[in-house]
mmCIF file of C-alpha atoms in Angstrom:
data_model
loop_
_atom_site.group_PDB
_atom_site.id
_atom_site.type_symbol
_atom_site.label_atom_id
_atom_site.label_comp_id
_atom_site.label_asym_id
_atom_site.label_seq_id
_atom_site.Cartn_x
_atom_site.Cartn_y
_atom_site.Cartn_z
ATOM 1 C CA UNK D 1 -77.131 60.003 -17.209
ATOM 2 C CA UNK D 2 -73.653 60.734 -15.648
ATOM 3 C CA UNK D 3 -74.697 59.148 -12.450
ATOM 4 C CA UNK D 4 -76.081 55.726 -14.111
ATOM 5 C CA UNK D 5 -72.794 55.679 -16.186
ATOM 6 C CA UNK D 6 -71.013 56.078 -12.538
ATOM 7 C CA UNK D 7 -72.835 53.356 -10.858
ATOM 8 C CA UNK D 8 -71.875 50.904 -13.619
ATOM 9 C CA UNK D 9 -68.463 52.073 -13.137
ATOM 10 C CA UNK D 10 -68.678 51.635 -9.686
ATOM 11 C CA UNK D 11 -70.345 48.323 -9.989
ATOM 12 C CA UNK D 12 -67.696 46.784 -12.288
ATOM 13 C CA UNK D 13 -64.479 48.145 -10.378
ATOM 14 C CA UNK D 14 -66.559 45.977 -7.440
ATOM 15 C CA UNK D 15 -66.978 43.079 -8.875
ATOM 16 C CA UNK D 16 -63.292 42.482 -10.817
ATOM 17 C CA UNK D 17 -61.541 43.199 -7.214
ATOM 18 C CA UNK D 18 -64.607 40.775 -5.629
ATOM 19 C CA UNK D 19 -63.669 38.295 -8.245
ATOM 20 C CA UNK D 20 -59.989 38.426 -7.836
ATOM 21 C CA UNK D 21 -60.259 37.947 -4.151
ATOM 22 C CA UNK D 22 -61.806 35.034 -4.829
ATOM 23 C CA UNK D 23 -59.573 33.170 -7.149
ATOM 24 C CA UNK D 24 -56.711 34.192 -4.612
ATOM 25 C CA UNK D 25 -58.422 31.900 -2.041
ATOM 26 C CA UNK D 26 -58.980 29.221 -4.392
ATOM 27 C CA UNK D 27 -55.155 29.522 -5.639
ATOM 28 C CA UNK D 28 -54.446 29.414 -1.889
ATOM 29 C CA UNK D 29 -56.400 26.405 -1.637
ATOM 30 C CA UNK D 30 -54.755 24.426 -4.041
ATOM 31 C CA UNK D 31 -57.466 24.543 -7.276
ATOM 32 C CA UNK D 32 -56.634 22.550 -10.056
ATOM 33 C CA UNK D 33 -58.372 25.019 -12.494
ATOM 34 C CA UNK D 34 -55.816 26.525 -14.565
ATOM 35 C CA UNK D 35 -58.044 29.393 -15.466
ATOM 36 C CA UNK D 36 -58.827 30.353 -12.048
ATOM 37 C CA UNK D 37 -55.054 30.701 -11.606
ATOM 38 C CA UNK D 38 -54.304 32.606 -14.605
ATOM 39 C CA UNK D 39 -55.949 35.649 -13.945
ATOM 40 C CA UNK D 40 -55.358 36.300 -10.289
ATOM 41 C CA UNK D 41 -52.690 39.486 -10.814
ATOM 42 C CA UNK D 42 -49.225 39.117 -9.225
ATOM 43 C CA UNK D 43 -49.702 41.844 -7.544
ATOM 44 C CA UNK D 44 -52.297 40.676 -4.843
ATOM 45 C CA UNK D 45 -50.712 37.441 -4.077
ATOM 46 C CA UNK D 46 -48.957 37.110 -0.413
ATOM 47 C CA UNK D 47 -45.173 37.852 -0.008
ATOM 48 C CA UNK D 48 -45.682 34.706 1.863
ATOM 49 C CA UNK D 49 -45.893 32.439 -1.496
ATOM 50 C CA UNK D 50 -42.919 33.658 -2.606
ATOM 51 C CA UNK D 51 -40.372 31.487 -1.273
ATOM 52 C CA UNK D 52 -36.659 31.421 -1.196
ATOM 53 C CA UNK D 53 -34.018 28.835 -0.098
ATOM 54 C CA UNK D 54 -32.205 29.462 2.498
ATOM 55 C CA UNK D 55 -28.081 28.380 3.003
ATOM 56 C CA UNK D 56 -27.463 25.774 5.664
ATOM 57 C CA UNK D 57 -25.539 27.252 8.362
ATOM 58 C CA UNK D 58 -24.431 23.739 9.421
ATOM 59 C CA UNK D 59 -20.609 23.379 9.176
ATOM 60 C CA UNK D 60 -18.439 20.089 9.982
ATOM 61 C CA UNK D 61 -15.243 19.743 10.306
ATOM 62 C CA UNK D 62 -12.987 16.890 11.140
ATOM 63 C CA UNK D 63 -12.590 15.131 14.638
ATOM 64 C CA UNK D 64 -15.068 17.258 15.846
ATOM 65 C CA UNK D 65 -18.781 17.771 16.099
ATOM 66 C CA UNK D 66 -21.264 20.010 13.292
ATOM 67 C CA UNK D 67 -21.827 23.110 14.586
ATOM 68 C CA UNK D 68 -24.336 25.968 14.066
ATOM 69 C CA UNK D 69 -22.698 28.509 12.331
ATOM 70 C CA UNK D 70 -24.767 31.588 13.705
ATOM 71 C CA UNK D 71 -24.894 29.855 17.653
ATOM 72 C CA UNK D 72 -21.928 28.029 17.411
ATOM 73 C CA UNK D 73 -23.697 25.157 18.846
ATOM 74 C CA UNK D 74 -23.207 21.633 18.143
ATOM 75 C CA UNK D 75 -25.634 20.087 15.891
ATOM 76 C CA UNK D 76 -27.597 17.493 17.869
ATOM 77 C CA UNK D 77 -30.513 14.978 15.827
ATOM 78 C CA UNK D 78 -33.044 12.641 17.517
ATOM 79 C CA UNK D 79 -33.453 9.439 16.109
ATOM 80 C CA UNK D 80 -37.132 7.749 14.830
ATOM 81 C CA UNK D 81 -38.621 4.558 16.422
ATOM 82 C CA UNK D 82 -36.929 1.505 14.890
ATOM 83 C CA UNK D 83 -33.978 2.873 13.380
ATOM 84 C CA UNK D 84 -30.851 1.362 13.383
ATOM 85 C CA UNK D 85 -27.010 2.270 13.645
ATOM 86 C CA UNK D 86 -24.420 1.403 11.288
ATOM 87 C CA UNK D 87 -21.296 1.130 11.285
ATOM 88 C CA UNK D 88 -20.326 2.670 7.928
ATOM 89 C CA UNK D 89 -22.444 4.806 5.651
ATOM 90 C CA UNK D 90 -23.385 1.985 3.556
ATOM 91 C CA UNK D 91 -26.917 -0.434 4.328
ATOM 92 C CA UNK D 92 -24.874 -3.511 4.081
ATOM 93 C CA UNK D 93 -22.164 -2.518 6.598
ATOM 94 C CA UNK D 94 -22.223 -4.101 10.036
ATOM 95 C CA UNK D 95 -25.485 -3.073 12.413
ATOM 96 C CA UNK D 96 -24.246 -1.647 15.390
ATOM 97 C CA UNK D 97 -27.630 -1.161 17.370
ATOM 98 C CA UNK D 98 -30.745 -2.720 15.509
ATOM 99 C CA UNK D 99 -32.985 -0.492 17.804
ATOM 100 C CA UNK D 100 -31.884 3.093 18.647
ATOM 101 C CA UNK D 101 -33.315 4.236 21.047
ATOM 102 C CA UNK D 102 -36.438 7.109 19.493
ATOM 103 C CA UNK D 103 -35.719 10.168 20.249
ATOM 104 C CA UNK D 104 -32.879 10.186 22.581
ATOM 105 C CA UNK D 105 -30.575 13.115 21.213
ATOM 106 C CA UNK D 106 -27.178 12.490 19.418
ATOM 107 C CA UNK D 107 -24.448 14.451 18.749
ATOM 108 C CA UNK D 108 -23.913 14.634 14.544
ATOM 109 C CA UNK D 109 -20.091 14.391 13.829
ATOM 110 C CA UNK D 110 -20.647 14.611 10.055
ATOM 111 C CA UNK D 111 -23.469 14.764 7.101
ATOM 112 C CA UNK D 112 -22.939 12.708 3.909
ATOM 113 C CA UNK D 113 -25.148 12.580 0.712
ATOM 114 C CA UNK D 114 -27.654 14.689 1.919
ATOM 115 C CA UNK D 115 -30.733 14.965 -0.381
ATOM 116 C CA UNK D 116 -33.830 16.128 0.956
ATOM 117 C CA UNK D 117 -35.565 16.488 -2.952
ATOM 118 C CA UNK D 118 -38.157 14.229 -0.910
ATOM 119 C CA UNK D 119 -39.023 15.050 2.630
ATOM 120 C CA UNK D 120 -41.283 12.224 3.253
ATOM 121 C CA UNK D 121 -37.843 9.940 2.315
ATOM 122 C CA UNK D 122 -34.696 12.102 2.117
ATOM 123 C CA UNK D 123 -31.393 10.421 1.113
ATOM 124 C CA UNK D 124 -27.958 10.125 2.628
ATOM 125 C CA UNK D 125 -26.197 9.624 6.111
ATOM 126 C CA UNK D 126 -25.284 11.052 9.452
ATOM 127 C CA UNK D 127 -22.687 10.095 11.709
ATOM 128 C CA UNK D 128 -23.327 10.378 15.552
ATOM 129 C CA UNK D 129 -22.031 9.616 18.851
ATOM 130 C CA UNK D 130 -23.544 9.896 21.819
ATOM 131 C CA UNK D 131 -21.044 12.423 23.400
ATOM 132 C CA UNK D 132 -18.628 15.143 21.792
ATOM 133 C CA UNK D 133 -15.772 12.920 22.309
ATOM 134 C CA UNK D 134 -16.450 10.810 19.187
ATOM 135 C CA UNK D 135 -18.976 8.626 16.998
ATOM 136 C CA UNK D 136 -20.454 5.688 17.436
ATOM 137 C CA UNK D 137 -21.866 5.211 13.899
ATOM 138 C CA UNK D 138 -23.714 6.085 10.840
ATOM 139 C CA UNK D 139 -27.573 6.568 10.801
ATOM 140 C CA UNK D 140 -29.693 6.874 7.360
ATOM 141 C CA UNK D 141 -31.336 9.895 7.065
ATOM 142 C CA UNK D 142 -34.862 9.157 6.617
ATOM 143 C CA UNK D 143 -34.315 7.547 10.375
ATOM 144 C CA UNK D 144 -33.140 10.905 11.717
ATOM 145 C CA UNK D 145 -34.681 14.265 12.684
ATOM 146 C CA UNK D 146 -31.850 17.296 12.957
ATOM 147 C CA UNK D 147 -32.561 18.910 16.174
ATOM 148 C CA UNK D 148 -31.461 22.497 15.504
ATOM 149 C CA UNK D 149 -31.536 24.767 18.576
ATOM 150 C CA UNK D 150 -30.508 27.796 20.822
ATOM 151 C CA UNK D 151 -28.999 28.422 24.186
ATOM 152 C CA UNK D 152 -31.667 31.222 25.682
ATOM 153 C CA UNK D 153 -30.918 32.770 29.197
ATOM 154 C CA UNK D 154 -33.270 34.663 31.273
ATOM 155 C CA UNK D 155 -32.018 37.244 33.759
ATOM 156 C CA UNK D 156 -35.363 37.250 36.597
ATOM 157 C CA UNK D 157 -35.672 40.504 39.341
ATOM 158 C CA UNK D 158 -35.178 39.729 43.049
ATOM 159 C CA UNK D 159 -38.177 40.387 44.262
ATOM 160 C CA UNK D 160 -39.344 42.434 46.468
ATOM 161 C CA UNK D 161 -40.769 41.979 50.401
ATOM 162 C CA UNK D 162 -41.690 38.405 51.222
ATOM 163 C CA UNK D 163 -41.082 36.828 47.548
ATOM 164 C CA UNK D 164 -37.386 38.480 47.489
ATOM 165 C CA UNK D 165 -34.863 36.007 46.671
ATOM 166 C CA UNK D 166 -31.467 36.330 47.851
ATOM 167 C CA UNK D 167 -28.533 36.239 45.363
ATOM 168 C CA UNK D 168 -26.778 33.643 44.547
ATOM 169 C CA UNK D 169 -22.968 32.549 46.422
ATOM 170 C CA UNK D 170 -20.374 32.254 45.455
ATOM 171 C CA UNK D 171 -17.629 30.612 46.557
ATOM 172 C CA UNK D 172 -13.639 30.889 46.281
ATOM 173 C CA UNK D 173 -13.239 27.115 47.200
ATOM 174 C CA UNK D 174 -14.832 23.787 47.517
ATOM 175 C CA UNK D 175 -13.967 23.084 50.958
ATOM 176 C CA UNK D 176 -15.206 26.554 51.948
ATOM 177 C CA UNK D 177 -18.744 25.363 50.519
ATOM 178 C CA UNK D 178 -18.444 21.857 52.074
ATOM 179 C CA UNK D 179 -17.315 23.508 55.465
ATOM 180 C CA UNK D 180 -21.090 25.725 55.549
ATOM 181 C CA UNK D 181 -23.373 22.500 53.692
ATOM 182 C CA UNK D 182 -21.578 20.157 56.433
ATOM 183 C CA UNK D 183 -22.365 22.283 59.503
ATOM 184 C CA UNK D 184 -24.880 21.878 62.304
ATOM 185 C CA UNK D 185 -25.516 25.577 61.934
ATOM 186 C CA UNK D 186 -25.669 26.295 58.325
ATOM 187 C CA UNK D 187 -28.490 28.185 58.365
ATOM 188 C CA UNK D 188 -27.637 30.796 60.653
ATOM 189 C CA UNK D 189 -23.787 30.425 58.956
ATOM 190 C CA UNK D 190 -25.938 31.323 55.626
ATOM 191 C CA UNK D 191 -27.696 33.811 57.097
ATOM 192 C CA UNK D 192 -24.765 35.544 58.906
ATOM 193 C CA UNK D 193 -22.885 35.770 55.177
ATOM 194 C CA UNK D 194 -26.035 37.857 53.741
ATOM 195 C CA UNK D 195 -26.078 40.473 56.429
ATOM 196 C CA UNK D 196 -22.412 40.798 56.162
ATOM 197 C CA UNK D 197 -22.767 41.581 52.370
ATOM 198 C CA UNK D 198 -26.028 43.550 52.736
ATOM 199 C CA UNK D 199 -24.228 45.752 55.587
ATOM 200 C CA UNK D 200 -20.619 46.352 53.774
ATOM 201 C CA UNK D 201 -22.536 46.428 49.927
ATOM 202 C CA UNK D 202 -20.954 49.085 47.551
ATOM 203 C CA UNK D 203 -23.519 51.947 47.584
ATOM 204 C CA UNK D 204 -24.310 53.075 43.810
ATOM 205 C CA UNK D 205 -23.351 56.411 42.795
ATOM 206 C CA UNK D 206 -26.949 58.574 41.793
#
């Protein structure tokens, strides 16, 4: 009798967690059934659905460009097809450029009005220019994609044997380099400078 009771037990602990995986896949897919969504416990849904807002680390200042606040990078956008520069943040200001050019990046000088309550139409303006040096205009922002990103530098070996590279010159003047790129001989010249630094190189310590 103790094992039937057990079995039931068994069979019921089963079935609620079989049944709340379930309704956490149909939450997950968007059901409209309110019931579903009530009972699915808090405690089984993803970390992932709880989301949380996140500062902008874009800062602009005057006469110069935005900049990333954790790269220090200038904020750079790329514009959509058929958008159009203005020349003050208002629709009825003068068109500089009916026809940007898509996706050719711009510097962003500064960000004005921003509301982004709708993606698929977000509000306000951007002022770019095409260098550092200054703007050229004022760009809506539904027309405008912020192109965030990072400088990333790779450090490669040498090589060994036949694929080993050899390192990079450097030298103290231009006409020193123009003197070697200019000669009949530069290869051997080349050449000659990477024995002489592979013969007299500082021996590390063990």
């Amino acid at each position: 009798m103790n094992t039937y009771r057990l079995a039931i037990l068994v069979g019921l602990i089963w079935a609620t967690n079989l049944l709340a995986i379930e309704n956490t896949q149909l939450a997950l897919m968007g059901t409209e059934d309110p019931l579903t969504v009530d009972i699915i416990p808090k405690s089984i849904l993803p970390k992932a659905l709880n989301v949380k807002k996140t500062k902008d680390d874009i800062r602009c200042k005057d006469s110069d460009v935005c900049r990333q606040l954790s790269t220090n990078l200038p904020l750079r956008a790329l514009p959509r097809a058929l958008s159009a520069l203005y020349s003050k943040p208002n629709i009825n200001s003068e068109i500089v450029n009916s026809n940007v050019k898509a996706f050719w990046p711009v510097y962003v000088f500064q960000r004005r009005g921003l509301d982004f309550s709708e993606p698929t139409f977000p509000k306000g303006w951007y002022q770019v220019g095409l260098t550092m040096k200054k703007p050229i205009g004022w760009m809506l922002a539904k027309d405008i994609i912020e192109w965030k990103h990072s400088l990333i530098v790779s450090y490669t070996h040498h090589g060994i044997g036949e694929e080993r590279r050899n390192s990079i010159l450097m030298f103290d003047s231009k006409a020193s380099l123009k003197k070697i790129v200019e000669a009949e001989n530069r290869i051997q010249q080349v050449k000659s400078i990477y024995d002489s630094l592979e013969s007299n190189s500082t021996k590390l310590p063990n």
